[in-house]
Amino acid sequence: MSPDLLIALLTGAALLGVGIYGALSQTNLVMIMMGVELILAGALVNLVAFWRFLHPDNYAGQMFVLIVMTVMALEMAVGFGVAIARFRARGSVEMEEARELQG
Amino acid sequence: MAVITLQTFFIAGFGLAAIGFGVAVFRTSSMMRSALALLFSQTALGAMFLAMQVEFLGVLQIMMMATEMSIMAIFMVMFMMDPGGLGAMEMTHQKRLSILAGVVGTLFIAGIALFTSWGAVIATAPPAAQQTHDLGIELLGRSMLIFETAGVTILTAMIAATAIALPSLQRNPHHEP
């Protein structure tokens, strides 16, 4: 296997792991969103590597990358909307204080 | 051969920088530093795309993330009780479970990356201008419906986010428009 492809895939795996740690361990909503951003960044690097090293002739691969970037922007927009609503209602975006949302 | 080695060196370097800054996001108690570390991590990823000769997406990644993380830094200052991290507040929970989940996730995906036969690797990438041209044709051709759907979804999310963020009239009965 090409070392470049392997390096890119391992980078994606490491970013996914760091993102999972951040999303699960942080108590602040904005920090949790940062973890999710890192998880999506891991997916992004994998998709770019697959397109570049395996299928550079098929541009649907780049299309996938654009979709993941869109998802990143959507996550930020909706997440900040929720953060503002939460801050207005409770004066905090600490998720430890959001136990009443539990089903 | 020397060019390929240099390319591998830069891909690995930027990849390590992206991981290092990603870890730094959760290791500092200053929220501003966290936001900046995430910005540097995403920028290193964009530079990694450039090193992989995926120019358009590399530049797009750097531009998008620079804007996104700047906004995130502003929100950090607005919403955090201690944005400078001077109080060294503990803002984590279930640390052991989180570390375990992160390590297991990384090992699982790394295992898949290592032990899968990915087939023949194509060494040469299309030229940058050709990539941009062909992506444009793809966006306005076969993938147009997906592209348009993404655009409409962004618009919907913008409206939804604004609607959520507006103060509720029910909560403020004395509110006068």
XYZ file of C-alpha atoms in Angstrom:
280
model
C 0.000 0.000 0.000
C 1.139 3.555 -0.674
C 2.609 5.192 2.457
C 0.772 8.433 1.601
C -2.625 6.709 1.657
C -1.765 4.894 4.887
C -0.608 8.118 6.575
C -3.819 9.895 5.553
C -6.038 7.044 6.793
C -4.174 6.818 10.114
C -4.461 10.607 10.519
C -8.210 10.261 9.981
C -8.391 7.452 12.564
C -6.472 9.528 15.130
C -8.666 12.605 14.556
C -11.758 10.417 14.992
C -10.413 9.110 18.321
C -9.547 12.591 19.618
C -12.973 13.834 18.507
C -14.799 10.970 20.258
C -12.853 11.721 23.446
C -13.753 15.424 23.216
C -17.429 14.889 22.435
C -17.852 12.443 25.337
C -15.669 14.086 27.976
C -16.477 17.801 27.717
C -19.289 19.396 29.732
C -19.612 22.588 27.685
C -21.813 22.551 24.572
C -19.322 24.535 22.461
C -16.483 22.172 23.435
C -18.667 19.159 22.544
C -19.196 20.773 19.127
C -15.427 21.054 18.766
C -15.194 17.289 19.335
C -17.809 16.662 16.641
C -15.858 18.955 14.279
C -12.771 16.782 14.799
C -14.770 13.593 14.104
C -15.998 15.135 10.837
C -12.435 16.266 10.033
C -11.378 12.614 10.340
C -14.047 11.639 7.810
C -12.927 14.491 5.565
C -9.288 13.414 5.384
C -10.328 9.831 4.610
C -12.596 10.937 1.765
C -9.917 13.191 0.252
C -7.342 10.386 0.473
C -9.701 7.867 -1.150
C -10.400 10.254 -4.003
C -6.774 11.264 -4.516
C -5.102 7.861 -4.262
C -7.796 5.419 -5.443
C -10.249 7.204 -7.756
C -8.872 10.559 -8.985
C -10.925 10.192 -12.172
C -14.282 10.051 -10.350
C -15.293 13.501 -9.038
C -18.206 12.114 -7.009
C -15.468 11.587 -4.382
C -14.840 15.342 -4.161
C -18.611 15.835 -4.020
C -18.686 13.728 -0.842
C -16.040 16.034 0.657
C -18.183 19.083 -0.109
C -21.169 17.381 1.559
C -19.136 16.682 4.728
C -18.003 20.348 4.757
C -21.675 21.324 4.473
C -22.524 19.079 7.415
C -19.741 20.771 9.441
C -21.219 24.204 8.711
C -24.763 23.004 9.526
C -23.616 21.496 12.803
C -22.043 24.817 13.779
C -25.089 26.894 12.779
C -27.686 24.740 14.546
C -25.382 24.111 17.523
C -24.863 27.824 18.103
C -28.626 28.413 17.716
C -29.266 25.838 20.449
C -26.462 27.356 22.564
C -28.017 30.831 22.366
C -31.484 29.445 23.259
C -30.033 27.495 26.185
C -28.038 30.493 27.404
C -31.144 32.691 27.287
C -33.194 30.138 29.219
C -30.644 29.000 31.825
C -27.707 31.406 31.639
C -25.285 28.589 30.913
C -24.369 26.075 28.215
C -22.984 23.519 30.672
C -24.463 20.150 29.728
C -24.153 18.872 33.306
C -27.003 21.278 34.063
C -29.159 19.948 31.214
C -30.227 16.699 32.857
C -33.906 17.619 32.514
C -33.514 16.952 28.773
C -32.905 13.274 29.572
C -35.801 11.118 28.351
C 11.363 9.390 -6.263
C 12.785 12.341 -4.317
C 9.585 14.344 -5.025
C 7.417 11.486 -3.742
C 9.490 11.240 -0.577
C 9.187 14.971 0.004
C 5.434 14.727 -0.582
C 5.170 11.886 1.935
C 7.207 13.932 4.424
C 4.862 16.912 4.120
C 1.705 14.774 4.264
C 2.982 13.104 7.435
C 4.137 16.428 8.927
C 0.832 18.194 8.375
C -1.063 15.084 9.524
C 0.892 15.030 12.781
C 0.317 18.769 13.222
C -3.452 18.270 12.720
C -3.514 15.498 15.354
C -1.272 17.469 17.761
C -3.409 20.607 17.592
C -6.536 18.405 17.844
C -5.247 16.981 21.131
C -4.296 20.499 22.287
C -7.963 21.573 21.926
C -8.875 19.482 24.983
C -5.671 19.929 26.959
C -5.798 23.666 27.603
C -8.125 25.338 30.099
C -8.238 28.549 28.042
C -11.175 28.497 25.652
C -9.504 30.954 23.290
C -6.532 28.630 23.024
C -8.906 25.716 22.391
C -10.579 27.564 19.510
C -7.202 28.586 18.065
C -5.858 25.033 18.404
C -8.881 23.736 16.469
C -8.278 26.417 13.830
C -4.644 25.322 13.480
C -5.681 21.658 13.366
C -8.144 22.293 10.525
C -5.630 24.518 8.715
C -2.982 21.769 8.971
C -5.556 19.431 7.430
C -6.049 21.910 4.563
C -2.262 22.056 4.097
C -2.234 18.241 4.076
C -4.781 18.310 1.216
C -2.487 20.724 -0.647
C 0.439 18.340 -0.077
C -1.727 15.549 -1.511
C -2.197 17.727 -4.644
C -5.895 18.293 -3.946
C -5.576 22.043 -4.336
C -9.171 23.263 -4.575
C -10.395 21.346 -1.534
C -7.264 22.323 0.419
C -7.822 26.035 -0.137
C -11.568 25.641 0.526
C -10.849 23.832 3.810
C -8.474 26.567 5.010
C -10.866 29.394 4.042
C -13.961 27.747 5.538
C -12.326 26.721 8.773
C -10.621 30.099 9.313
C -14.061 31.748 9.227
C -15.821 29.021 11.193
C -13.268 28.877 13.991
C -13.119 32.679 14.305
C -16.896 32.644 14.904
C -16.449 29.765 17.336
C -13.841 31.784 19.285
C -16.318 34.680 19.607
C -19.001 32.294 20.924
C -16.473 30.853 23.350
C -15.884 34.270 24.876
C -19.655 34.928 24.988
C -20.744 31.699 26.634
C -17.905 30.486 28.814
C -17.784 31.336 32.485
C -13.993 31.461 32.358
C -12.887 32.017 28.730
C -9.296 32.882 29.668
C -8.890 29.708 31.725
C -7.422 31.652 34.651
C -9.577 29.795 37.186
C -8.409 26.406 35.830
C -11.986 25.071 36.083
C -12.606 21.350 35.610
C -14.860 21.059 32.565
C -14.732 17.324 31.887
C -16.705 14.300 33.032
C -16.578 10.520 32.446
C -12.929 10.890 31.470
C -11.977 7.198 31.600
C -14.915 6.125 29.438
C -14.131 8.888 26.945
C -10.451 7.928 26.672
C -11.416 4.268 26.268
C -13.969 5.094 23.544
C -11.433 7.323 21.727
C -8.672 4.692 21.842
C -10.991 1.842 20.789
C -12.387 3.973 17.923
C -8.885 4.884 16.719
C -7.592 1.308 16.909
C -10.663 -0.056 15.134
C -10.401 2.386 12.216
C -6.589 2.079 12.086
C -7.006 -1.723 11.929
C -9.382 -1.381 9.003
C -6.930 1.001 7.275
C -3.997 -1.363 7.817
C -5.571 -4.714 7.011
C -7.768 -3.830 4.052
C -6.519 -4.357 0.539
C -7.198 -0.974 -1.035
C -6.145 -1.988 -4.542
C -3.802 -0.170 -6.894
C -2.821 3.343 -5.826
C -2.716 5.997 -8.544
C 0.449 8.050 -8.137
C -0.349 11.034 -10.336
C -3.144 13.495 -9.598
C -4.915 15.532 -12.274
C -3.536 19.101 -12.617
C -5.117 21.712 -10.316
C -6.953 23.562 -13.097
C -8.278 20.275 -14.472
C -9.543 19.264 -11.003
C -11.437 22.536 -10.535
C -12.897 22.319 -14.038
C -13.987 18.688 -13.651
C -15.464 19.318 -10.188
C -17.473 22.201 -11.634
C -18.783 19.932 -14.399
C -19.627 17.281 -11.770
C -21.458 19.818 -9.583
C -23.551 21.155 -12.432
C -24.050 17.792 -14.090
C -24.491 14.402 -12.461
C -24.366 15.688 -8.848
C -26.503 18.787 -9.373
C -29.437 17.473 -7.305
C -27.118 16.702 -4.349
C -25.449 20.114 -4.697
C -28.779 21.939 -4.795
C -30.076 19.875 -1.855
C -27.000 20.874 0.164
C -27.665 24.537 -0.635
C -31.327 24.343 0.387
C -30.351 22.441 3.556
C -27.918 25.210 4.519
C -30.645 27.811 3.984
C -33.083 25.763 6.107
C -30.485 25.393 8.873
C -29.791 29.152 8.829
C -33.499 29.934 9.222
C -33.919 27.226 11.888
C -30.871 28.429 13.840
C -32.116 32.031 13.758
C -35.619 30.926 14.821
C -34.213 28.924 17.750
C -31.957 31.774 18.833
C -34.710 34.440 18.835
C -36.156 35.203 22.280
C -39.426 33.357 22.885
C -42.504 35.575 23.205
C -44.096 33.004 25.534
C -41.228 33.311 27.953
C -41.484 37.136 27.900
C -45.207 37.924 28.218
C -44.468 41.635 28.628
C -42.524 41.764 25.380
C -43.842 44.477 23.078
C -43.009 44.169 19.397
